[in-house]
């Protein structure tokens, strides 16, 4: 079987792939692929009559892109969603994608952003040092 050369793993030259094949090519467990299907509308493999997922080449390429965004570039799920949405719209996603990378103002949950959390921690450290200083001077 011919294989198509890509920047990432080699993808066999065929139209459809079962979940096990996608798992092997992408180097991800099947449960991760199933989870990503719930998180990303762009990833929606068809189901065969047997109920098994059938991924298209486009689905496989989406999986490989998600792996790159989430595992290598450390995007959040939301950041990867935005990146895919902007890529689909043809807009450059790089400016907004920075918000989802470490060291940026990405969402951490519970209404905190990374920058806000760092500022809060610095404030607490200053307060603790002031308390420590006052206790030592007593």
Coordinates of C-alpha atoms in Angstrom, one line a residue:
X1 CA 0.0 0.0 0.0
X2 CA 1.3 3.4 -0.9
X3 CA 2.0 5.9 1.9
X4 CA 1.7 9.6 1.6
X5 CA 4.6 11.6 3.1
X6 CA 3.6 14.4 5.5
X7 CA 5.4 16.5 8.0
X8 CA 4.1 14.2 10.8
X9 CA 3.5 10.5 10.8
X10 CA 3.1 8.6 7.5
X11 CA -0.6 8.3 6.5
X12 CA -1.6 5.3 4.4
X13 CA -3.0 6.4 1.0
X14 CA -6.6 5.5 1.6
X15 CA -9.9 7.3 2.3
X16 CA -11.2 5.7 5.5
X17 CA -9.6 4.6 8.7
X18 CA -11.0 2.7 11.8
X19 CA -10.4 4.1 15.3
X20 CA -7.6 1.5 15.9
X21 CA -5.7 2.7 12.8
X22 CA -6.1 6.4 13.7
X23 CA -5.0 5.5 17.2
X24 CA -1.8 3.8 15.9
X25 CA -1.0 6.5 13.3
X26 CA -1.5 9.4 15.8
X27 CA 0.1 7.6 18.8
X28 CA -3.0 8.2 20.9
X29 CA -5.2 5.8 22.9
X30 CA -8.7 5.3 21.4
X31 CA -10.3 6.8 24.5
X32 CA -8.5 10.1 23.8
X33 CA -10.0 10.1 20.3
X34 CA -13.5 9.4 21.6
X35 CA -13.0 12.2 24.2
X36 CA -11.9 14.7 21.5
X37 CA -15.0 13.9 19.5
X38 CA -17.1 15.2 22.4
X39 CA -14.9 18.4 22.7
X40 CA -14.4 19.3 19.0
X41 CA -17.2 19.6 16.5
X42 CA -14.7 19.5 13.7
X43 CA -13.9 15.8 14.6
X44 CA -17.0 13.8 13.8
X45 CA -16.3 10.4 12.3
X46 CA -19.1 8.5 10.8
X47 CA -20.3 5.2 12.3
X48 CA -20.3 2.0 10.3
X49 CA -23.3 -0.4 10.4
X50 CA -21.4 -2.2 13.1
X51 CA -21.2 0.9 15.2
X52 CA -17.4 1.3 14.7
X53 CA -16.1 4.7 14.0
X54 CA -14.9 5.4 10.4
X55 CA -12.5 8.4 10.2
X56 CA -11.9 10.2 6.9
X57 CA -8.5 11.5 5.9
X58 CA -9.7 14.9 6.9
X59 CA -10.7 13.5 10.4
X60 CA -7.2 12.0 10.7
X61 CA -5.5 15.2 9.8
X62 CA -7.7 17.0 12.4
X63 CA -6.6 14.4 15.0
X64 CA -2.9 15.1 14.1
X65 CA -3.4 18.8 14.3
X66 CA -5.2 18.5 17.7
X67 CA -2.3 16.4 19.0
X68 CA 0.1 19.0 17.9
X69 CA -1.9 21.9 19.4
X70 CA -2.7 20.1 22.7
X71 CA 0.3 18.0 23.4
X72 CA 3.2 19.8 21.7
X73 CA 2.2 23.5 21.8
X74 CA 0.3 23.0 25.1
X75 CA -2.9 24.8 24.0
X76 CA -5.9 24.5 26.2
X77 CA -9.0 22.7 24.9
X78 CA -10.7 26.1 24.4
X79 CA -7.6 27.5 22.7
X80 CA -7.5 24.6 20.3
X81 CA -11.2 25.0 19.6
X82 CA -10.6 28.7 18.7
X83 CA -7.6 27.8 16.6
X84 CA -9.6 25.2 14.6
X85 CA -12.5 27.7 14.2
X86 CA -10.3 30.4 12.9
X87 CA -8.4 28.0 10.6
X88 CA -11.7 26.9 9.2
X89 CA -12.8 30.5 8.6
X90 CA -9.4 31.2 7.0
X91 CA -8.4 33.8 9.5
X92 CA -4.9 33.8 11.1
X93 CA -5.2 32.2 14.4
X94 CA -1.8 33.0 15.7
X95 CA -2.7 36.3 17.5
X96 CA -5.5 34.7 19.5
X97 CA -3.7 31.4 19.9
X98 CA -1.1 33.1 22.1
X99 CA -3.8 33.5 24.7
X100 CA -3.9 29.7 25.0
X101 CA -0.2 29.1 25.3
X102 CA 1.8 28.8 28.6
X103 CA 2.9 32.2 29.9
X104 CA -0.1 34.0 28.4
X105 CA -3.4 35.0 29.7
X106 CA -5.1 31.7 29.2
X107 CA -8.1 30.5 31.1
X108 CA -7.3 28.1 34.0
X109 CA -10.9 27.5 35.3
X110 CA -13.0 29.0 38.1
X111 CA -12.8 32.4 36.4
X112 CA -9.0 32.7 36.8
X113 CA -6.6 33.5 34.0
X114 CA -2.9 32.7 34.3
X115 CA -1.9 36.3 34.6
X116 CA -4.5 37.1 37.2
X117 CA -3.5 34.1 39.2
X118 CA 0.2 35.1 39.1
X119 CA -0.7 38.6 40.3
X120 CA -2.8 37.2 43.1
X121 CA 0.1 34.9 44.2
X122 CA 2.6 37.7 44.1
X123 CA 0.3 39.8 46.3
X124 CA -0.1 37.0 48.8
X125 CA 3.7 36.5 48.9
X126 CA 4.1 40.2 49.7
X127 CA 1.5 40.0 52.4
X128 CA 3.2 37.0 54.0
X129 CA 6.6 38.7 53.9
X130 CA 5.1 41.7 55.7
X131 CA 3.5 39.5 58.3
X132 CA 6.8 37.6 58.8
X133 CA 8.7 40.9 59.1
X134 CA 6.2 42.2 61.7
X135 CA 6.5 39.0 63.7
X136 CA 10.3 39.0 63.7
X137 CA 10.3 42.7 64.9
X138 CA 8.1 41.9 67.9

